[in-house]
Amino acid sequence: MEIKKVLDEVLPEVSKPTRYTGNELNSVQKDKQKVKVHIALAFPDVYEVGMSHLGIKILYHLLNEREDVYAERVFAPWVDFEDVMRKRGIPLFSLESKTPLSEFDFVGFSLQYEMSYSNVTNMLELAGIPLFSRDRTDRHPILIAGGPCAYNPEPLAEIIDLFVIGEAEEVILELIDLYLDHKKSSKSRMDFLEKAAGIPGIYVPAYYRVNYNEDGTVKEILPTKPGIPERVQKRIIKDLDRAYYPTKLIVPYMDIVHDRAVLEIFRGCTRGCRFCQAGMIYRPVREKSVDKLTNIAREMIKSTGYEEISLASLSTSDYSALKQLVEILIGEFRQCMVGLSLPSLRIDSFTLDLARKIQEIKKSGLTFAPEAGTQRLRDVINKGVTEEDLLNSVKGAFEAGWNTVKLYFMIGLPAETYVDLEGIARLAYRVVDAYREVRGNTKGLKVTVSTSTFVPKPFTPFQWEAQIPLDEIEERQRFLKKKLKGPNISYNWHDGKLSFLEAVFSRGDRRLNLVLKKAREKGCRFDGWSDMFSFSKWMEAFREAGVNPEFYANRSRHEDEVFPWEVIDPGVERSFLLRELKKAREAKPTPDCRFDRCHGCGIMKLKGGIFCESKNED
Amino acid sequence: MRVRMKIRKGEEVKFISQLDLMRALERAIRRAELPVKFTEGFNPRPRISFTPALPVGMTSDAEYMDVEFAGELPLDRILARLNSCLPPGISVLKADTAEGKIPLSSVNRAIYTVVVDAGGDATPELLDKAIAELLARPEITVTKTSKGKVKNINISPLIYSIKITRVEGSRAELRMELAAGQEGNVTPPVVIKALLEYIPTITVCRMNRDELFLVREGKRNDPI
Ligand code: SF4
């Protein structure tokens, strides 16, 4: 089948056809016959979501720098096009050369959120690639996966052939070199996978056996062959200034979620919020220099023509030379009308000043994330922000002319009581009061309270904790709904059922692979899209697989329990996480080690952190 | 200085929307480092205007845009710089001053080339007959949905001519002259739909807008 021809015929009938056509500026065209390794970078969501993701951009351009490699992109087809594909027998294909996925050497999935797993399985089905690793042969592509969800690879351990743990820029090239050697020999796929398992940062689940206790918990995870490491340590890039960063970014035609030039300013975070996985797994903190960033920004605008640059990191305000950087960038781009945006900015008097300079926030409204409604609970989760801080910042913002405020909270945090929920509502009303104090009335004010439900994540101090039961989630949402009524306040919340499933998969084990298969058979996909999500289908899938989801989501774990994800070593030590859990139970905060002493999280062994070296562990 | 440009939209980009095309051109102008003028106000935008939208899925050799530049620039330099910065499938065919030319919003007629496959046992002769019958009708009613409302419109007065210009097997190349723009608009896919009443097996292989212009008092005025 000539896919290009069929597309001409069917695309006029499909919504947003540009999702499937490619040909964007700076996308890479190569002759696939002339390269040695053909790799598809797969993002299990639609084009406009996947193209907004930084990781895939970095890998795409990095791999294509090599003459012997051709990296292409593929996204999940939206349901209308999926129907057409199934009807016409169009196999899932790459965007650049329209090659069926099954013909690639590698297919690499980016795992950003658990609820995209059903899209991974659906994409494999559409590609005609057998779901389970054991059913694939030498003629099938090798399936890779990476991203934050790879830190607990077990729910996909029978589907994915190898996981890349941590930052992929170096290890992916090592893997390709290994593959080039392998191609010269006539050895089998398993032989390649075994060798790959020897590369630091690569986890090949087929070479590990899981033994369970009688109560269903994991007893041990053991390598099945000599030479396979007991634990796989994550990879990091030590010096970001010397790391590859793409400047000839692809410029999509259609409107995507984040359509701008992305400038990554640093990696890692030391604030130590106890619920936050990113804050633990991306340590240590490493920054790019102002010089380097200015150069990258200049080149990016030159080669993309974007009208906006966005700084990317876990917490923009923590970049040590933020003011200097912002001033340089504003000066540099004023002439050609390129705007600057600072997402994930913690609002305080200093950043408010910056925000005013770039006028960014006026467009989007102010965002605050106190996460919990009382000081006690904020101390439990180690969110180092006080009510007074928040109200002062809000007042400053109101004085400067802003009138839209978004407040983000989590419900179901460990040890949460109705007093804490009450606190959420109280805080919202205090924001309204602050506005009245500044402006004399509440005209024009809009306060939006959003709650998500706490999902305990691997490699956080709360990995031992339970998620509250689903009916309790919904009860607490109803409580807040009642409390948060008023002309200036609106309340919205995440679907509790989705958070429940997220909790199952984020701390799941290998037995969930079968659930994913069942869910595929029932047609689950695009679970993150509320009109596509079917909770009852998922529940049937659990039932048929003989798996109790509550075992994963709603069970608090014993201190000594062995976790399925502990075959991975994220650098941060279990002993540190347990210490933090105990402090949480006493509502004792741990200050940011950037300004305090080192708390001995364990990441020092990986080297490279900008604060770690100057400190002695306690 | 205001510059008028004639733009080609090729196969590679035929599925992108008018908005996408505009954005792509704006970004190309920035890459070309051409000093475009911006609108005033809180959210400054480059001063660029376009001809009415082309249906998605169609290529064109006759899209037009006006760009306002700060200061005087040689036209050939603008043309060369911009073309070196445009993505595959988009190019500037011509550039000239916009002064003294018709406003872009005033265009009212377009010429298209449409390659169709008559399909099944339908011969080009049959197609010829169908076209003649269609054109002879005083009223051709088609339904149109805009803003959620279904409307019946008579497209007969919007069709100026349809001719078969080439035949190859079951394939035929049609030249259509149709109303386009704010005064009245009909596009080739709508005309083909009307033809399906006579020959249900017709499929479209290729569509291109060749020309776009203004006819006033029987006289043709081209944008450039
Ligand atoms: S090793 Fe110490 S200084 Fe470095 S991130 Fe961990 S706690 Fe902070």
XYZ file of N, CA and C in Angstrom, chain A residues 407-534:
384
model
N -5.766 29.087 41.882
C -5.156 28.437 43.045
C -5.221 26.928 42.865
N -4.063 26.285 42.935
C -4.028 24.839 42.778
C -3.821 24.137 44.116
N -4.655 23.150 44.359
C -4.532 22.349 45.589
C -4.601 20.873 45.249
N -4.149 20.070 46.239
C -4.330 18.635 46.116
C -5.256 18.195 47.229
N -6.151 17.273 46.928
C -6.944 16.697 48.010
C -6.505 15.258 48.217
N -6.795 14.750 49.413
C -6.431 13.364 49.722
C -4.975 13.204 50.100
N -4.313 14.289 50.462
C -2.928 14.181 50.920
C -2.884 13.378 52.214
N -1.761 12.743 52.527
C -1.694 11.950 53.757
C -2.058 12.836 54.955
N -2.858 12.302 55.831
C -3.250 12.979 57.066
C -4.151 14.183 56.836
N -4.749 14.270 55.663
C -5.677 15.378 55.428
C -6.966 15.177 56.224
N -7.463 16.263 56.825
C -8.749 16.209 57.517
C -9.656 17.266 56.892
N -10.893 17.289 57.374
C -11.821 18.292 56.839
C -11.421 19.706 57.235
N -10.615 19.820 58.274
C -10.095 21.145 58.638
C -9.210 21.670 57.496
N -8.440 20.764 56.911
C -7.569 21.177 55.806
C -8.382 21.559 54.565
N -9.460 20.810 54.334
C -10.316 21.135 53.190
C -10.985 22.486 53.406
N -11.447 22.668 54.635
C -12.025 23.948 55.016
C -11.009 25.057 54.718
N -9.757 24.755 55.027
C -8.673 25.727 54.820
C -8.545 26.147 53.364
N -8.812 25.237 52.443
C -8.758 25.573 51.023
C -9.770 26.666 50.718
N -10.985 26.443 51.208
C -12.040 27.420 50.966
C -11.702 28.758 51.634
N -11.172 28.656 52.869
C -10.853 29.882 53.609
C -9.816 30.711 52.851
N -8.817 30.017 52.324
C -7.756 30.703 51.592
C -8.329 31.415 50.370
N -9.234 30.745 49.690
C -9.842 31.350 48.509
C -10.573 32.632 48.892
N -11.300 32.570 50.032
C -12.027 33.769 50.462
C -11.082 34.866 50.933
N -9.962 34.465 51.496
C -8.997 35.500 51.905
C -8.412 36.205 50.691
N -8.299 35.490 49.579
C -7.839 36.135 48.348
C -8.876 37.162 47.882
N -10.138 36.796 48.018
C -11.200 37.746 47.663
C -11.123 38.979 48.570
N -10.912 38.732 49.873
C -10.787 39.849 50.822
C -9.614 40.751 50.456
N -8.514 40.118 50.074
C -7.331 40.899 49.718
C -7.634 41.817 48.542
N -8.409 41.321 47.611
C -8.771 42.119 46.446
C -9.626 43.312 46.867
N -10.571 43.020 47.759
C -11.457 44.084 48.222
C -10.650 45.157 48.950
N -9.668 44.683 49.726
C -8.812 45.615 50.468
C -8.062 46.539 49.514
N -7.562 45.974 48.428
C -6.755 46.756 47.481
C -7.627 47.625 46.591
N -8.724 47.068 46.110
C -9.502 47.766 45.089
C -10.787 48.409 45.617
N -11.162 48.071 46.850
C -12.372 48.670 47.394
C -13.631 47.882 47.067
N -13.596 47.056 46.050
C -14.752 46.189 45.747
C -14.238 44.914 45.084
N -15.147 44.082 44.613
C -14.682 42.826 44.005
C -14.979 42.782 42.503
N -15.154 43.938 41.937
C -15.468 43.992 40.505
C -14.324 43.429 39.664
N -14.671 42.551 38.764
C -13.677 42.033 37.823
C -12.855 40.874 38.352
N -12.968 40.596 39.637
C -12.121 39.541 40.220
C -12.619 38.146 39.851
N -11.663 37.289 39.512
C -11.999 35.884 39.260
C -10.995 34.992 39.967
N -11.481 34.221 40.914
C -10.607 33.277 41.604
C -11.047 31.861 41.230
N -10.124 31.110 40.666
C -10.447 29.730 40.314
C -9.661 28.788 41.212
N -10.380 27.913 41.876
C -9.732 26.901 42.705
C -9.783 25.584 41.946
N -8.618 24.969 41.764
C -8.581 23.660 41.105
C -7.995 22.644 42.063
N -8.631 21.498 42.154
C -8.013 20.447 42.953
C -7.741 19.217 42.091
N -6.573 18.654 42.334
C -6.308 17.336 41.776
C -6.273 16.397 42.970
N -6.260 15.123 42.709
C -6.220 14.179 43.829
C -4.809 13.637 43.958
N -4.358 13.575 45.184
C -3.010 13.086 45.456
C -2.839 11.652 44.945
N -1.776 11.460 44.170
C -1.421 10.136 43.678
C -0.041 9.798 44.226
N 0.078 8.800 45.113
C 1.397 8.458 45.649
C 2.291 7.939 44.526
N 3.495 8.475 44.458
C 4.388 8.139 43.344
C 5.638 7.418 43.834
N 6.164 6.533 43.000
C 7.423 5.862 43.326
C 8.546 6.886 43.544
N 9.480 6.529 44.403
C 10.657 7.346 44.687
C 10.315 8.713 45.250
N 9.221 8.774 46.012
C 8.941 9.972 46.793
C 8.769 9.522 48.233
N 8.868 10.450 49.195
C 8.649 10.064 50.592
C 7.261 9.481 50.812
N 6.331 9.776 49.949
C 4.976 9.253 50.114
C 4.727 7.956 49.359
N 5.799 7.316 48.891
C 5.597 6.061 48.150
C 5.010 4.966 49.042
N 5.105 5.160 50.376
C 4.544 4.173 51.319
C 3.062 4.415 51.592
N 2.562 5.587 51.187
C 1.219 6.011 51.603
C 0.113 5.472 50.696
N -1.110 5.465 51.233
C -2.269 5.020 50.458
C -2.955 6.206 49.805
N -3.583 5.958 48.684
C -4.503 6.960 48.163
C -5.843 6.748 48.860
N -6.559 7.828 49.137
C -7.858 7.653 49.786
C -8.805 6.943 48.809
N -9.785 6.178 49.363
C -10.690 5.433 48.474
C -11.481 6.368 47.561
N -11.895 5.811 46.449
C -12.584 6.603 45.430
C -13.819 7.329 45.954
N -14.635 6.630 46.777
C -15.847 7.310 47.269
C -15.488 8.464 48.190
N -14.359 8.322 48.899
C -13.905 9.404 49.769
C -13.413 10.597 48.925
N -12.751 10.314 47.819
C -12.321 11.391 46.903
C -13.545 12.203 46.496
N -14.570 11.471 46.077
C -15.755 12.160 45.567
C -16.494 12.905 46.673
N -16.465 12.332 47.874
C -17.073 12.996 49.023
C -16.375 14.330 49.295
N -15.057 14.316 49.256
C -14.312 15.558 49.552
C -14.521 16.602 48.454
N -14.662 16.127 47.232
C -14.945 17.078 46.143
C -16.315 17.723 46.343
N -17.297 16.901 46.762
C -18.632 17.456 47.020
C -18.586 18.489 48.137
N -17.792 18.184 49.163
C -17.636 19.108 50.286
C -17.122 20.469 49.785
N -16.091 20.412 48.959
C -15.520 21.660 48.459
C -16.469 22.387 47.519
N -17.196 21.626 46.764
C -18.163 22.227 45.844
C -19.133 23.108 46.634
N -19.562 22.583 47.769
C -20.509 23.318 48.605
C -19.858 24.556 49.208
N -18.600 24.391 49.601
C -17.907 25.490 50.291
C -17.501 26.607 49.326
N -17.216 26.225 48.102
C -16.663 27.215 47.181
C -17.732 27.753 46.248
N -18.618 28.523 46.860
C -19.657 29.134 46.052
C -19.545 30.625 46.253
N -19.818 31.356 45.238
C -19.732 32.799 45.383
C -19.546 33.412 44.024
N -19.839 34.684 43.907
C -19.823 35.328 42.596
C -18.419 35.376 41.983
N -17.375 35.415 42.828
C -16.031 35.579 42.273
C -15.233 34.287 42.247
N -15.841 33.229 42.776
C -15.069 32.002 42.939
C -15.645 30.883 42.082
N -14.771 30.184 41.398
C -15.246 28.964 40.745
C -14.329 27.807 41.131
N -14.904 26.642 41.105
C -14.167 25.463 41.554
C -14.186 24.403 40.469
N -13.028 23.839 40.144
C -13.043 22.648 39.300
C -12.078 21.609 39.821
N -12.334 20.381 39.453
C -11.609 19.268 40.053
C -11.333 18.214 38.996
N -10.271 17.434 39.249
C -9.947 16.326 38.350
C -10.835 15.140 38.650
N -11.150 14.391 37.648
C -11.933 13.174 37.789
C -11.224 12.212 38.748
N -11.906 11.876 39.843
C -11.316 10.998 40.850
C -11.005 9.608 40.301
N -11.821 9.146 39.368
C -11.617 7.805 38.807
C -10.301 7.718 38.061
N -9.979 8.816 37.393
C -8.724 8.858 36.662
C -7.539 8.843 37.629
N -7.679 9.599 38.724
C -6.602 9.630 39.720
C -6.414 8.265 40.364
N -7.507 7.549 40.524
C -7.447 6.206 41.084
C -6.639 5.282 40.154
N -6.961 5.323 38.872
C -6.226 4.483 37.918
C -4.756 4.878 37.848
N -4.532 6.178 37.926
C -3.160 6.673 37.914
C -2.394 6.099 39.102
N -3.079 6.048 40.240
C -2.443 5.522 41.448
C -2.145 4.035 41.300
N -3.020 3.317 40.592
C -2.784 1.892 40.372
C -1.529 1.704 39.520
N -1.479 2.408 38.399
C -0.374 2.165 37.475
C 0.939 2.778 37.931
N 0.875 3.879 38.673
C 2.153 4.483 39.048
C 2.905 3.595 40.031
N 2.187 2.841 40.871
C 2.904 1.930 41.769
C 2.594 0.462 41.466
N 2.310 0.206 40.205
C 1.935 -1.151 39.811
C 3.128 -2.065 39.634
N 2.813 -3.341 39.419
C 3.876 -4.305 39.153
C 3.580 -5.057 37.852
N 4.292 -6.123 37.627
C 4.194 -6.815 36.339
C 2.825 -7.402 36.047
N 2.045 -7.645 37.107
C 0.750 -8.271 36.879
C -0.198 -7.350 36.121
N 0.171 -6.051 36.038
C -0.696 -5.110 35.336
C -0.563 -5.195 33.819
N 0.477 -5.879 33.331
C 0.608 -6.034 31.883
C -0.621 -6.716 31.286
N -1.116 -7.675 32.027
C -2.292 -8.405 31.556
C -3.520 -7.493 31.557
N -3.601 -6.612 32.554
C -4.716 -5.664 32.610
C -4.685 -4.759 31.376
N -3.479 -4.322 31.011
C -3.354 -3.462 29.832
C -3.822 -4.196 28.569
N -3.505 -5.474 28.517
C -3.953 -6.257 27.358
C -5.484 -6.333 27.322
N -6.077 -6.604 28.477
C -7.542 -6.693 28.544
C -8.185 -5.351 28.195
N -7.598 -4.287 28.722
C -8.146 -2.956 28.449
C -8.077 -2.638 26.955
N -7.025 -3.125 26.313
C -6.904 -2.932 24.858
C -8.022 -3.666 24.136
N -8.247 -4.889 24.562
C -9.297 -5.675 23.917
C -10.661 -5.007 24.057
N -10.821 -4.252 25.142
C -12.101 -3.584 25.356
C -12.167 -2.221 24.674
N -11.056 -1.816 24.084
C -11.081 -0.570 23.314
C -10.703 0.678 24.088
N -10.074 0.545 25.266
C -9.646 1.733 26.010
C -8.541 2.467 25.248
N -8.628 3.748 25.196
C -7.560 4.603 24.683
C -7.954 6.053 24.961
N -6.971 6.944 24.876
C -7.177 8.361 25.188
C -7.896 8.544 26.528
N -7.419 7.831 27.554
C -8.068 7.925 28.858
C -7.977 9.309 29.461
N -6.950 10.045 29.073
C -6.801 11.398 29.605
C -7.850 12.366 29.056
N -8.608 11.932 28.044
C -9.629 12.796 27.445
C -10.976 12.364 27.999
N -11.622 13.247 28.760
C -12.777 12.813 29.544
C -13.868 12.172 28.691
N -14.054 12.624 27.465
C -15.136 12.030 26.672
C -14.759 10.662 26.086
N -13.485 10.259 26.246
C -13.053 8.966 25.736
C -12.901 7.937 26.861
N -12.798 8.455 28.081
C -12.446 7.619 29.226
C -13.630 6.763 29.671
N -13.404 5.464 29.796
C -14.465 4.590 30.277
C -13.968 3.809 31.491
